[in-house]
mmCIF file of C-alpha atoms in Angstrom:
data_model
loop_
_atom_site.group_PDB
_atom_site.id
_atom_site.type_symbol
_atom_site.label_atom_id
_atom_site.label_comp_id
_atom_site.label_asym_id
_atom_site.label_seq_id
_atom_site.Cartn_x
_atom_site.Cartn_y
_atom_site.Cartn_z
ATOM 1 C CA UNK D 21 145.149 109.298 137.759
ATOM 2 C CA UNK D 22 142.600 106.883 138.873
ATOM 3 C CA UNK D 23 145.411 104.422 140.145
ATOM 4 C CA UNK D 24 146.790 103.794 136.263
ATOM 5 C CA UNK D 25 143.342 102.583 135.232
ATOM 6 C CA UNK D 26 142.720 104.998 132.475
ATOM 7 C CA UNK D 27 145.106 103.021 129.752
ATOM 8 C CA UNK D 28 143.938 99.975 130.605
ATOM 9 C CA UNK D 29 140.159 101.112 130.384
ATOM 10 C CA UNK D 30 140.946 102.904 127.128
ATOM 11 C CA UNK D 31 142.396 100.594 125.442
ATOM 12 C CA UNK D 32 139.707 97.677 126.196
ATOM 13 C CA UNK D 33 137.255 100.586 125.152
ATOM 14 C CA UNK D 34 138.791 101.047 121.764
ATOM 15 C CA UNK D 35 138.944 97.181 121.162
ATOM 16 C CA UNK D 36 135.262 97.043 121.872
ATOM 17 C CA UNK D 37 134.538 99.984 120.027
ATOM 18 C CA UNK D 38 136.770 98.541 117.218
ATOM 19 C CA UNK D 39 134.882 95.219 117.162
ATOM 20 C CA UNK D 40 131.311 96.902 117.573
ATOM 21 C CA UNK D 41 132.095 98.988 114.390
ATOM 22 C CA UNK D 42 133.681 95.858 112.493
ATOM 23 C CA UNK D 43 130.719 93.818 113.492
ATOM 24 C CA UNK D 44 128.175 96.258 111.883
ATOM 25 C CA UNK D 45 130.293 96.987 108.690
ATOM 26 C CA UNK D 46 129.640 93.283 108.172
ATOM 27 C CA UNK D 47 126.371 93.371 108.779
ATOM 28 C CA UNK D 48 125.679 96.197 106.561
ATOM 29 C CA UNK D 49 127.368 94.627 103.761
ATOM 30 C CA UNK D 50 125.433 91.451 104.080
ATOM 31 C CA UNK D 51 122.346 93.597 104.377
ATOM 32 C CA UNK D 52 123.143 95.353 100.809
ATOM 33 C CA UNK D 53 124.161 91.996 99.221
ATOM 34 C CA UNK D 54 121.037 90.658 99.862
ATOM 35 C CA UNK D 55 118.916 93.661 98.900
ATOM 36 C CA UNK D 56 120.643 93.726 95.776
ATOM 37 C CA UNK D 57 120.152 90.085 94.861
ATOM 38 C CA UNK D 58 116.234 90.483 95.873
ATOM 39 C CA UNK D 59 116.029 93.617 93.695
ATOM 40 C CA UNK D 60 117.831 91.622 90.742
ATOM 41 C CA UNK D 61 115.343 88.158 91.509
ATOM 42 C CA UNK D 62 112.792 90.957 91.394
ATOM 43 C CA UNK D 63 113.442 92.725 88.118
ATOM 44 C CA UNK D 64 113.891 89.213 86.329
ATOM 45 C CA UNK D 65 110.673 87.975 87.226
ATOM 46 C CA UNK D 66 109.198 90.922 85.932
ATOM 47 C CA UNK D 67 110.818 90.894 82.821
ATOM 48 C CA UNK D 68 110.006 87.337 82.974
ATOM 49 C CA UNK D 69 105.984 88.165 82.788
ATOM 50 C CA UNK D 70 106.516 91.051 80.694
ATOM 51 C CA UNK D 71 107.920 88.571 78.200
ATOM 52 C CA UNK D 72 105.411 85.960 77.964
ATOM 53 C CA UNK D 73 102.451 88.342 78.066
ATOM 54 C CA UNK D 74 104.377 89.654 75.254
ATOM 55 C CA UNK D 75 104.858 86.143 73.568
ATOM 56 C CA UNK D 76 101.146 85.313 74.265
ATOM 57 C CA UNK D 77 99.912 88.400 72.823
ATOM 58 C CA UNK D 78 101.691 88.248 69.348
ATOM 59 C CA UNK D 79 100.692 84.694 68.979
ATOM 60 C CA UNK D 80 96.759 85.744 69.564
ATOM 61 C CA UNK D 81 96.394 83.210 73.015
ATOM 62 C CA UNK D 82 95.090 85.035 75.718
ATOM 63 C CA UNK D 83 96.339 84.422 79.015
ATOM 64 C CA UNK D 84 94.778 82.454 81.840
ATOM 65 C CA UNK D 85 93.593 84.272 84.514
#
């Protein structure tokens, strides 16, 4: 069929389609590490200002503004 093209055109297909699909797995993951390092940055520094508006409060200093 089709002069014995269809293996050859499938198979370069599935390579393609193979390295499409590993290409955006590893995108994805590097998308997810980073979201998850921002989120922890995030929650840090505002446990960070949580803390010393804490600290500033029990020592009777009132922040600057």
């Amino acid at each position: 069929m089709a002069m014995g093209m269809i293996t050859g055109v499938t198979s370069r297909w599935e390579r393609a389609a193979h390295q499409y699909a590993q290409s955006q797995q590893r995108s994805s993951d590097r998308t997810a590490f980073y979201a998850s390092l921002t989120k922890g940055v995030r929650y840090l520094l505002q446990s960070a200002v949580l803390a010393v508006g804490a600290y500033l409060v029990i020592r009777g200093k009132s922040p600057a503004v």
